[in-house]
Amino acid sequence: MNPETAQVTLATSFPWPRLPFDPPEIYAWLREERPVTRVTTRAGEPAWLVTRYDDVRAVLADPRVSADIRHPGFPLIFSSHEESAPDNTRSFLRMDPPEHTLYRRLLSKNFQVKRVEAMRPAVQALVDDAIDAMLTNPHRPIDLVQALALPVPSTVLSWILGVPVEDQAFFNKIAEQLGHRGDGSDPTVMDQARNAHAELHAYVSRLGAAREAAEDPGNDILGQLVKAAREGVIPPEQVANIALVLTVAGHDTTASMTALGTLTLLQHPAQLAELQQNPALIPNAIEELLRYLTIVHLVVTRVATEDLEVGGVVIPAGEGIIPLNFAANRDDTHYPDADRFDIHRQARDHMAFGYGVHQCMGQPLARMELHVIFETLLRRIPTLRLAIPVEDVPFKSWANINGVFELPVTW
Ligand code: HEM
């Protein structure tokens, strides 16, 4: 990007639209020329963008950097409801240790590799059923988002949280609306996202209340939370807040990785064929897909609690920081030729799951689900292809979780 175009882009508010598979073009220029730079967000707030791999990692590991949204300088990006949640709906995603540590300890056992692996056969059966339904459906094309990408993580969340299976259709609908955020300028779209958030909060509150009324609240996550609230370990309103954050964090993310990941593989037929011949490469390919797509990138926001030197620049105490994990994951000094998708690359140290104390708690679950999904899809529908030109795929270029609205496929 030439310096003039870069200046023009910088003069407009952050964020800038993504390209279908890539970050906004200016990220590469920023990494080279202005690795730590101050911008104004769409919500009208100043914030420092950090773009180099080492700097993003350093910021996310720094105890002088806070994730607590109550700090006045905490950067709001779109000024949406979830970002400016009042204190009683604040989740542990927006807390610092030691408060944050309490919630991580309470929940982490549910996401340990052993616990997650025990669910693998059930997830395999779920994915097989979804693919059976695709294969026996006489209609073509089929939207992979509705047929596979959304229902799998949604059902798995129902299991671990303890949400009744009959509410799944509702769950899918709400998750989809949460993902339709737009660029913050269309009030209808913003209202829809805000309403979906409120509706989901009301729903999980009702579920929590029903468990609260039961003598034995159960052993799933909702049951564990209700017990913790009864024992005074967590405030009662956190039962719904945590259920909500898990639903939002675990739903659209895995769904988007499934749809956008499949599309990426279809765009790289030689590598796709290699994976079909040698499925043992799939786990490594998933790490590369996570790095290359970095679907969650406008969620990782922080504030400096002290003056902080990052990449030779001092970020003053009280100012917002946006460590751009998407820019970091495309840093050539860490991943040679980083814009190239390469299933053989060693990419497991990517920051698609964030880094530091808030690093994604659901990553073992996401990895297992994606492994089952990609292994089964490539094996059972080996001739899968996109049913429309890639230019016509409706990409979510503004959402804070990147993905596609639909993915028509055939075979
Ligand atoms: C491929 C799918 C996923 C991606 C790319 C992803 C990405 C992320 C990222 C980047 C963060 C860090 C946010 C920050 O530092 O501010 C995060 C946090 C989190 N994720 Fe995920 N996630 C995925 C799937 C899941 C799943 C399946 C669950 C659970 C069901 C989950 C639960 C969480 C939770 C609870 C946090 C907050 C952790 C904390 O604040 O301590 N995620 N995720």
Short mmCIF file of C-alpha atoms and ligand atoms in Angstrom, two decimals:
data_model
loop_
_atom_site.label_atom_id
_atom_site.label_comp_id
_atom_site.label_asym_id
_atom_site.label_seq_id
_atom_site.Cartn_x
_atom_site.Cartn_y
_atom_site.Cartn_z
CA MET A 1 0.00 0.00 0.00
CA ASN A 2 1.41 3.43 -0.87
CA PRO A 3 1.85 5.97 1.95
CA GLU A 4 -0.86 8.32 0.64
CA THR A 5 -3.53 5.59 0.55
CA ALA A 6 -2.39 4.50 4.01
CA GLN A 7 -2.82 8.05 5.35
CA VAL A 8 -6.30 8.31 3.83
CA THR A 9 -7.31 4.99 5.43
CA LEU A 10 -5.83 6.01 8.79
CA ALA A 11 -7.85 9.23 8.70
CA THR A 12 -11.08 7.19 8.62
CA SER A 13 -12.28 5.48 11.77
CA PHE A 14 -11.13 2.03 12.80
CA PRO A 15 -12.00 -0.75 11.96
CA TRP A 16 -11.60 -1.08 8.22
CA PRO A 17 -13.35 -3.85 6.27
CA ARG A 18 -11.57 -7.15 5.88
CA LEU A 19 -10.92 -8.74 2.53
CA PRO A 20 -12.62 -12.14 2.10
CA PHE A 21 -9.70 -14.18 3.48
CA ASP A 22 -7.29 -11.47 4.52
CA PRO A 23 -7.01 -8.63 7.00
CA PRO A 24 -7.49 -5.03 5.79
CA GLU A 25 -4.60 -4.20 3.46
CA ILE A 26 -3.34 -1.43 5.74
CA TYR A 27 -2.33 -3.90 8.47
CA ALA A 28 0.79 -4.89 6.47
CA TRP A 29 1.73 -1.22 6.03
CA LEU A 30 1.20 -0.54 9.74
CA ARG A 31 3.39 -3.49 10.74
CA GLU A 32 6.21 -2.08 8.61
CA GLU A 33 5.81 1.65 9.13
CA ARG A 34 3.77 2.33 12.27
CA PRO A 35 3.67 -0.84 14.38
CA VAL A 36 2.12 1.01 17.32
CA THR A 37 -0.21 3.78 16.20
CA ARG A 38 -3.07 5.82 17.63
CA VAL A 39 -6.42 5.79 15.80
CA THR A 40 -10.04 6.70 16.48
CA THR A 41 -12.65 3.95 16.56
CA ARG A 42 -16.13 4.12 15.04
CA ALA A 43 -17.42 4.69 18.55
CA GLY A 44 -15.32 7.90 18.50
CA GLU A 45 -12.75 6.63 20.99
CA PRO A 46 -8.97 6.85 20.75
CA ALA A 47 -7.06 3.56 20.82
CA TRP A 48 -3.57 2.28 20.05
CA LEU A 49 -3.30 -0.39 17.37
CA VAL A 50 -0.49 -2.91 17.88
CA THR A 51 0.33 -4.99 14.81
CA ARG A 52 3.61 -6.94 15.20
CA TYR A 53 3.60 -10.52 16.50
CA ASP A 54 6.10 -9.94 19.33
CA ASP A 55 4.42 -6.70 20.43
CA VAL A 56 0.90 -8.21 20.46
CA ARG A 57 2.17 -11.13 22.54
CA ALA A 58 3.96 -8.78 24.95
CA VAL A 59 0.84 -6.62 25.41
CA LEU A 60 -1.44 -9.60 26.04
CA ALA A 61 0.97 -11.02 28.65
CA ASP A 62 1.53 -7.70 30.45
CA PRO A 63 -0.11 -7.39 33.90
CA ARG A 64 -0.18 -3.58 33.43
CA VAL A 65 -2.70 -4.15 30.64
CA SER A 66 -6.32 -4.60 31.74
CA ALA A 67 -9.33 -6.28 30.16
CA ASP A 68 -11.72 -4.59 32.60
CA ILE A 69 -14.32 -2.73 30.58
CA ARG A 70 -15.10 -0.40 33.52
CA HIS A 71 -11.86 1.57 32.94
CA PRO A 72 -12.88 4.90 31.38
CA GLY A 73 -10.32 4.50 28.59
CA PHE A 74 -11.40 0.99 27.60
CA PRO A 75 -11.80 1.16 23.82
CA LEU A 76 -15.27 0.56 22.44
CA ILE A 77 -15.14 -0.25 18.75
CA PHE A 78 -18.71 -0.13 17.45
CA SER A 79 -20.33 1.20 20.61
CA SER A 80 -22.53 -1.87 20.71
CA HIS A 81 -24.46 -3.23 23.66
CA GLU A 82 -22.12 -6.15 24.38
CA GLU A 83 -19.17 -3.80 24.44
CA SER A 84 -20.67 -1.32 26.86
CA ALA A 85 -22.46 -3.85 29.03
CA PRO A 86 -23.52 -2.51 32.43
CA ASP A 87 -21.67 -3.93 35.42
CA ASN A 88 -24.24 -6.59 36.31
CA THR A 89 -23.96 -8.18 32.86
CA ARG A 90 -20.14 -7.90 32.64
CA SER A 91 -18.59 -11.30 32.05
CA PHE A 92 -15.18 -12.63 33.10
CA LEU A 93 -13.93 -11.89 29.55
CA ARG A 94 -13.90 -8.27 30.75
CA MET A 95 -12.36 -8.83 34.20
CA ASP A 96 -8.78 -8.93 35.53
CA PRO A 97 -7.13 -11.31 37.99
CA PRO A 98 -7.85 -12.17 40.77
CA GLU A 99 -11.58 -11.72 39.99
CA HIS A 100 -11.08 -13.30 36.55
CA THR A 101 -9.10 -16.23 37.99
CA LEU A 102 -12.07 -17.30 40.12
CA TYR A 103 -14.22 -17.87 37.04
CA ARG A 104 -11.47 -19.59 35.05
CA ARG A 105 -10.91 -22.02 37.96
CA LEU A 106 -14.60 -22.68 38.28
CA LEU A 107 -15.08 -23.49 34.61
CA SER A 108 -11.78 -24.86 33.30
CA LYS A 109 -12.45 -28.52 34.16
CA ASN A 110 -15.25 -28.56 31.59
CA PHE A 111 -12.79 -27.77 28.81
CA GLN A 112 -9.86 -29.99 29.74
CA VAL A 113 -8.60 -32.17 26.90
CA LYS A 114 -9.63 -35.40 28.67
CA ARG A 115 -13.20 -34.18 29.22
CA VAL A 116 -13.41 -32.93 25.65
CA GLU A 117 -12.02 -36.15 24.17
CA ALA A 118 -14.68 -38.14 26.04
CA MET A 119 -17.24 -36.22 23.93
CA ARG A 120 -15.58 -37.12 20.62
CA PRO A 121 -17.75 -40.20 19.82
CA ALA A 122 -20.94 -38.21 20.44
CA VAL A 123 -19.65 -35.35 18.25
CA GLN A 124 -18.73 -37.89 15.56
CA ALA A 125 -22.29 -39.25 15.61
CA LEU A 126 -23.67 -35.71 15.42
CA VAL A 127 -21.50 -34.81 12.43
CA ASP A 128 -22.34 -38.12 10.71
CA ASP A 129 -26.05 -37.43 11.14
CA ALA A 130 -25.67 -33.93 9.68
CA ILE A 131 -23.75 -35.31 6.70
CA ASP A 132 -26.27 -38.17 6.24
CA ALA A 133 -28.97 -35.50 6.02
CA MET A 134 -26.95 -33.59 3.41
CA LEU A 135 -26.33 -36.73 1.34
CA THR A 136 -29.95 -37.84 1.37
CA ASN A 137 -31.32 -34.38 0.60
CA PRO A 138 -32.32 -34.36 -3.09
CA HIS A 139 -31.97 -30.58 -3.31
CA ARG A 140 -28.76 -28.89 -4.44
CA PRO A 141 -27.04 -26.65 -3.64
CA ILE A 142 -27.09 -26.96 0.14
CA ASP A 143 -26.08 -24.17 2.49
CA LEU A 144 -23.22 -25.60 4.55
CA VAL A 145 -23.73 -22.98 7.27
CA GLN A 146 -27.27 -24.21 8.06
CA ALA A 147 -26.59 -27.90 7.30
CA LEU A 148 -23.39 -28.38 9.29
CA ALA A 149 -21.49 -25.32 10.51
CA LEU A 150 -24.14 -23.90 12.88
CA PRO A 151 -25.92 -27.02 14.19
CA VAL A 152 -22.78 -28.84 15.38
CA PRO A 153 -21.37 -26.24 17.84
CA SER A 154 -24.92 -25.30 18.84
CA THR A 155 -25.79 -28.87 19.83
CA VAL A 156 -22.47 -29.39 21.59
CA LEU A 157 -23.07 -26.21 23.60
CA SER A 158 -26.54 -27.46 24.52
CA TRP A 159 -24.89 -30.60 25.93
CA ILE A 160 -22.21 -28.94 27.99
CA LEU A 161 -24.32 -26.07 29.25
CA GLY A 162 -27.41 -28.15 29.78
CA VAL A 163 -29.71 -26.37 27.30
CA PRO A 164 -32.71 -28.45 26.20
CA VAL A 165 -32.20 -29.83 22.70
CA GLU A 166 -35.65 -28.62 21.64
CA ASP A 167 -34.43 -25.01 21.98
CA GLN A 168 -31.72 -25.44 19.36
CA ALA A 169 -33.57 -23.80 16.48
CA PHE A 170 -34.01 -20.71 18.65
CA PHE A 171 -30.32 -20.84 19.59
CA ASN A 172 -29.19 -20.97 15.96
CA LYS A 173 -31.43 -18.07 15.01
CA ILE A 174 -30.15 -15.85 17.81
CA ALA A 175 -26.52 -16.71 17.15
CA GLU A 176 -26.97 -15.76 13.53
CA GLN A 177 -28.46 -12.40 14.47
CA LEU A 178 -25.61 -11.70 16.86
CA GLY A 179 -23.27 -12.20 13.92
CA HIS A 180 -25.13 -9.72 11.69
CA ARG A 181 -23.58 -6.66 13.24
CA GLY A 182 -22.74 -4.58 10.17
CA ASP A 183 -20.34 -1.65 10.47
CA GLY A 184 -22.11 0.15 13.28
CA SER A 185 -23.74 2.70 10.96
CA ASP A 186 -27.00 0.87 10.24
CA PRO A 187 -29.28 1.27 13.27
CA THR A 188 -31.59 -1.56 12.16
CA VAL A 189 -28.75 -4.06 12.04
CA MET A 190 -27.36 -2.79 15.33
CA ASP A 191 -30.83 -3.01 16.93
CA GLN A 192 -31.20 -6.57 15.70
CA ALA A 193 -27.87 -7.57 17.27
CA ARG A 194 -28.78 -5.74 20.50
CA ASN A 195 -32.21 -7.43 20.64
CA ALA A 196 -30.69 -10.83 19.97
CA HIS A 197 -28.25 -10.26 22.83
CA ALA A 198 -31.07 -9.24 25.19
CA GLU A 199 -33.23 -12.17 24.08
CA LEU A 200 -30.40 -14.62 24.69
CA HIS A 201 -29.72 -13.10 28.10
CA ALA A 202 -33.41 -13.42 29.05
CA TYR A 203 -33.44 -17.01 27.82
CA VAL A 204 -30.37 -18.16 29.78
CA SER A 205 -31.71 -16.31 32.85
CA ARG A 206 -34.91 -18.37 32.61
CA LEU A 207 -32.88 -21.57 32.29
CA GLY A 208 -30.80 -20.61 35.34
CA ALA A 209 -33.96 -19.81 37.36
CA ALA A 210 -35.46 -23.21 36.50
CA ARG A 211 -32.29 -24.93 37.78
CA GLU A 212 -32.27 -22.74 40.84
CA ALA A 213 -35.79 -23.96 41.66
CA ALA A 214 -34.72 -27.60 41.37
CA GLU A 215 -33.43 -29.44 44.41
CA ASP A 216 -30.50 -30.88 42.50
CA PRO A 217 -29.33 -28.35 39.91
CA GLY A 218 -27.39 -31.00 37.93
CA ASN A 219 -23.77 -31.54 36.89
CA ASP A 220 -23.57 -29.69 33.58
CA ILE A 221 -22.19 -26.13 33.47
CA LEU A 222 -25.51 -24.51 34.37
CA GLY A 223 -25.82 -26.87 37.34
CA GLN A 224 -22.24 -26.11 38.44
CA LEU A 225 -22.93 -22.38 38.23
CA VAL A 226 -26.17 -22.58 40.18
CA LYS A 227 -24.35 -24.57 42.90
CA ALA A 228 -21.52 -21.99 43.00
CA ALA A 229 -24.09 -19.19 43.36
CA ARG A 230 -25.89 -21.07 46.16
CA GLU A 231 -22.60 -21.45 48.00
CA GLY A 232 -21.91 -17.73 47.61
CA VAL A 233 -18.82 -18.33 45.42
CA ILE A 234 -20.21 -16.21 42.56
CA PRO A 235 -22.93 -13.53 42.48
CA PRO A 236 -26.29 -14.97 41.29
CA GLU A 237 -26.42 -12.76 38.15
CA GLN A 238 -23.21 -14.42 36.93
CA VAL A 239 -25.08 -17.69 36.24
CA ALA A 240 -26.77 -16.08 33.23
CA ASN A 241 -23.75 -13.94 32.30
CA ILE A 242 -21.44 -16.94 32.07
CA ALA A 243 -23.99 -19.05 30.19
CA LEU A 244 -24.36 -16.13 27.78
CA VAL A 245 -20.65 -15.59 27.24
CA LEU A 246 -20.12 -19.31 26.61
CA THR A 247 -22.96 -19.36 24.11
CA VAL A 248 -21.67 -16.33 22.24
CA ALA A 249 -18.01 -17.41 22.46
CA GLY A 250 -18.55 -21.01 21.43
CA HIS A 251 -21.18 -20.75 18.75
CA ASP A 252 -20.47 -18.39 15.89
CA THR A 253 -16.71 -18.99 16.28
CA THR A 254 -16.68 -22.71 15.56
CA ALA A 255 -19.44 -22.24 12.97
CA SER A 256 -17.43 -19.58 11.15
CA MET A 257 -14.25 -21.65 11.25
CA THR A 258 -16.18 -24.56 9.70
CA ALA A 259 -17.68 -22.53 6.85
CA LEU A 260 -14.78 -20.20 6.12
CA GLY A 261 -12.30 -23.05 6.69
CA THR A 262 -14.10 -25.27 4.17
CA LEU A 263 -14.16 -22.42 1.67
CA THR A 264 -10.43 -21.81 2.17
CA LEU A 265 -9.67 -25.49 1.54
CA LEU A 266 -11.85 -25.46 -1.60
CA GLN A 267 -9.80 -22.49 -2.83
CA HIS A 268 -6.60 -24.55 -2.40
CA PRO A 269 -7.46 -27.79 -4.26
CA ALA A 270 -3.94 -29.28 -4.22
CA GLN A 271 -3.70 -28.96 -0.44
CA LEU A 272 -7.26 -30.24 -0.08
CA ALA A 273 -6.36 -33.35 -2.11
CA GLU A 274 -3.32 -33.88 0.07
CA LEU A 275 -5.49 -33.79 3.20
CA GLN A 276 -7.87 -36.32 1.65
CA GLN A 277 -4.98 -38.66 0.90
CA ASN A 278 -3.35 -38.15 4.27
CA PRO A 279 -5.91 -37.25 6.98
CA ALA A 280 -3.14 -37.33 9.60
CA LEU A 281 -2.28 -33.82 8.32
CA ILE A 282 -5.70 -32.44 9.32
CA PRO A 283 -4.79 -31.26 12.87
CA ASN A 284 -1.87 -29.24 11.48
CA ALA A 285 -4.09 -27.87 8.70
CA ILE A 286 -6.59 -26.71 11.34
CA GLU A 287 -3.86 -24.73 13.14
CA GLU A 288 -2.95 -23.11 9.84
CA LEU A 289 -6.61 -22.32 9.10
CA LEU A 290 -6.92 -20.75 12.55
CA ARG A 291 -3.81 -18.61 11.96
CA TYR A 292 -4.62 -17.68 8.37
CA LEU A 293 -8.25 -16.73 9.02
CA THR A 294 -7.97 -15.35 12.61
CA ILE A 295 -11.76 -15.07 12.65
CA VAL A 296 -11.97 -13.44 16.13
CA HIS A 297 -10.08 -10.21 15.87
CA LEU A 298 -12.11 -7.22 16.99
CA VAL A 299 -12.91 -8.74 20.38
CA VAL A 300 -9.42 -8.60 21.85
CA THR A 301 -9.36 -5.10 23.38
CA ARG A 302 -7.50 -3.77 26.41
CA VAL A 303 -6.55 -0.62 28.34
CA ALA A 304 -3.18 0.47 29.79
CA THR A 305 -3.25 0.90 33.59
CA GLU A 306 0.27 2.39 33.65
CA ASP A 307 2.48 4.10 31.06
CA LEU A 308 3.67 1.28 28.85
CA GLU A 309 6.43 1.06 26.27
CA VAL A 310 5.45 -1.09 23.31
CA GLY A 311 7.71 -1.37 20.27
CA GLY A 312 9.54 1.82 21.29
CA VAL A 313 6.32 3.85 21.70
CA VAL A 314 4.90 4.92 25.07
CA ILE A 315 1.20 4.20 25.48
CA PRO A 316 0.01 6.48 28.29
CA ALA A 317 -1.85 5.08 31.30
CA GLY A 318 -5.62 5.09 30.79
CA GLU A 319 -5.53 4.80 26.98
CA GLY A 320 -7.12 1.99 25.01
CA ILE A 321 -5.12 -0.71 23.22
CA ILE A 322 -6.25 -2.98 20.39
CA PRO A 323 -3.68 -5.77 19.98
CA LEU A 324 -4.46 -6.91 16.44
CA ASN A 325 -4.07 -10.68 16.52
CA PHE A 326 -4.99 -10.84 12.82
CA ALA A 327 -2.07 -8.53 11.95
CA ALA A 328 0.25 -10.48 14.29
CA ASN A 329 -0.71 -13.81 12.73
CA ARG A 330 0.28 -12.44 9.31
CA ASP A 331 3.67 -11.07 10.47
CA ASP A 332 6.35 -12.26 8.01
CA THR A 333 9.06 -11.97 10.64
CA HIS A 334 7.34 -14.71 12.61
CA TYR A 335 5.68 -16.74 9.83
CA PRO A 336 7.74 -16.52 6.64
CA ASP A 337 5.53 -15.56 3.68
CA ALA A 338 2.69 -15.23 6.18
CA ASP A 339 -0.02 -14.37 3.62
CA ARG A 340 0.40 -17.80 2.01
CA PHE A 341 -1.90 -20.59 3.23
CA ASP A 342 0.25 -23.66 3.87
CA ILE A 343 -1.04 -26.75 5.68
CA HIS A 344 2.55 -27.85 6.40
CA ARG A 345 3.46 -24.71 8.31
CA GLN A 346 4.17 -24.97 12.04
CA ALA A 347 1.56 -22.49 13.24
CA ARG A 348 0.44 -23.75 16.63
CA ASP A 349 1.83 -20.64 18.35
CA HIS A 350 -0.72 -18.46 16.49
CA MET A 351 -2.87 -16.01 18.42
CA ALA A 352 -6.23 -16.88 16.85
CA PHE A 353 -7.27 -17.98 20.37
CA GLY A 354 -5.70 -14.86 21.91
CA TYR A 355 -2.83 -15.05 24.39
CA GLY A 356 -2.24 -14.57 28.13
CA VAL A 357 -4.76 -15.03 30.92
CA HIS A 358 -7.78 -14.59 28.64
CA GLN A 359 -6.55 -17.09 26.07
CA CYS A 360 -9.59 -18.98 24.76
CA MET A 361 -10.92 -21.40 27.32
CA GLY A 362 -12.83 -23.41 24.71
CA GLN A 363 -9.86 -24.15 22.46
CA PRO A 364 -9.63 -27.91 23.17
CA LEU A 365 -13.34 -28.17 22.37
CA ALA A 366 -13.04 -26.05 19.21
CA ARG A 367 -10.06 -28.11 18.00
CA MET A 368 -11.87 -31.42 18.61
CA GLU A 369 -15.07 -30.27 16.88
CA LEU A 370 -13.16 -28.91 13.89
CA HIS A 371 -11.13 -32.10 13.62
CA VAL A 372 -14.24 -34.30 13.54
CA ILE A 373 -16.00 -31.94 11.11
CA PHE A 374 -13.16 -31.60 8.57
CA GLU A 375 -12.09 -35.26 8.73
CA THR A 376 -15.66 -36.46 8.19
CA LEU A 377 -16.60 -33.91 5.54
CA LEU A 378 -13.51 -34.55 3.40
CA ARG A 379 -13.89 -38.34 3.71
CA ARG A 380 -17.64 -38.61 3.16
CA ILE A 381 -18.13 -35.90 0.51
CA PRO A 382 -14.79 -35.99 -1.34
CA THR A 383 -16.15 -34.17 -4.41
CA LEU A 384 -17.56 -31.25 -2.39
CA ARG A 385 -17.40 -27.97 -4.30
CA LEU A 386 -18.64 -24.42 -4.15
CA ALA A 387 -21.95 -24.00 -6.01
CA ILE A 388 -21.48 -20.30 -6.84
CA PRO A 389 -18.49 -18.17 -7.90
CA VAL A 390 -16.36 -17.27 -4.87
CA GLU A 391 -16.97 -13.55 -5.64
CA ASP A 392 -20.68 -14.11 -4.94
CA VAL A 393 -20.17 -15.63 -1.47
CA PRO A 394 -21.65 -13.24 1.10
CA PHE A 395 -18.71 -12.55 3.43
CA LYS A 396 -19.09 -10.86 6.81
CA SER A 397 -16.51 -8.18 6.25
CA TRP A 398 -17.45 -6.11 9.32
CA ALA A 399 -18.49 -8.57 11.99
CA ASN A 400 -16.17 -8.99 14.95
CA ILE A 401 -16.27 -12.70 14.18
CA ASN A 402 -15.44 -13.12 10.54
CA GLY A 403 -17.31 -15.67 8.47
CA VAL A 404 -19.85 -16.09 5.70
CA PHE A 405 -23.60 -15.62 5.89
CA GLU A 406 -24.11 -18.69 3.74
CA LEU A 407 -22.03 -21.16 1.77
CA PRO A 408 -23.90 -22.91 -1.06
CA VAL A 409 -22.14 -26.19 -1.84
CA THR A 410 -22.77 -29.15 -4.10
CA TRP A 411 -20.96 -32.39 -5.06
C1 HEM B 1 -12.43 -21.70 16.56
C2 HEM B 1 -13.18 -21.26 17.51
C3 HEM B 1 -12.78 -20.20 18.51
C4 HEM B 1 -11.97 -19.10 18.37
C5 HEM B 1 -11.20 -18.65 17.13
C6 HEM B 1 -11.95 -18.43 19.67
C7 HEM B 1 -11.22 -17.28 19.93
C8 HEM B 1 -11.11 -16.67 21.18
C9 HEM B 1 -10.27 -15.54 21.48
C10 HEM B 1 -9.40 -14.77 20.49
C11 HEM B 1 -10.41 -15.27 22.80
C12 HEM B 1 -9.65 -14.20 23.62
C13 HEM B 1 -10.41 -12.92 23.86
C14 HEM B 1 -9.55 -11.87 24.57
O1 HEM B 1 -8.37 -12.06 24.82
O2 HEM B 1 -10.08 -10.79 24.87
C15 HEM B 1 -11.36 -16.23 23.34
C16 HEM B 1 -11.78 -16.26 24.64
C17 HEM B 1 -12.74 -17.13 25.10
N1 HEM B 1 -13.30 -18.20 24.42
FE1 HEM B 1 -12.95 -18.74 22.52
N2 HEM B 1 -12.74 -19.11 20.53
C18 HEM B 1 -13.26 -20.22 19.88
C19 HEM B 1 -14.11 -21.18 20.40
C20 HEM B 1 -14.57 -21.19 21.69
C21 HEM B 1 -15.45 -22.21 22.25
C22 HEM B 1 -15.94 -23.45 21.50
C23 HEM B 1 -15.71 -21.83 23.53
C24 HEM B 1 -16.55 -22.48 24.59
C25 HEM B 1 -17.60 -23.19 24.40
C26 HEM B 1 -14.98 -20.60 23.79
C27 HEM B 1 -14.98 -19.92 24.98
C28 HEM B 1 -14.20 -18.81 25.26
C29 HEM B 1 -14.22 -18.13 26.54
C30 HEM B 1 -15.06 -18.50 27.75
C31 HEM B 1 -13.29 -17.07 26.45
C32 HEM B 1 -12.96 -16.04 27.53
C33 HEM B 1 -11.77 -16.50 28.29
C34 HEM B 1 -11.33 -15.49 29.33
O3 HEM B 1 -11.66 -14.31 29.26
O4 HEM B 1 -10.62 -15.92 30.26
N3 HEM B 1 -14.31 -20.24 22.65
N4 HEM B 1 -11.76 -17.08 22.32
#
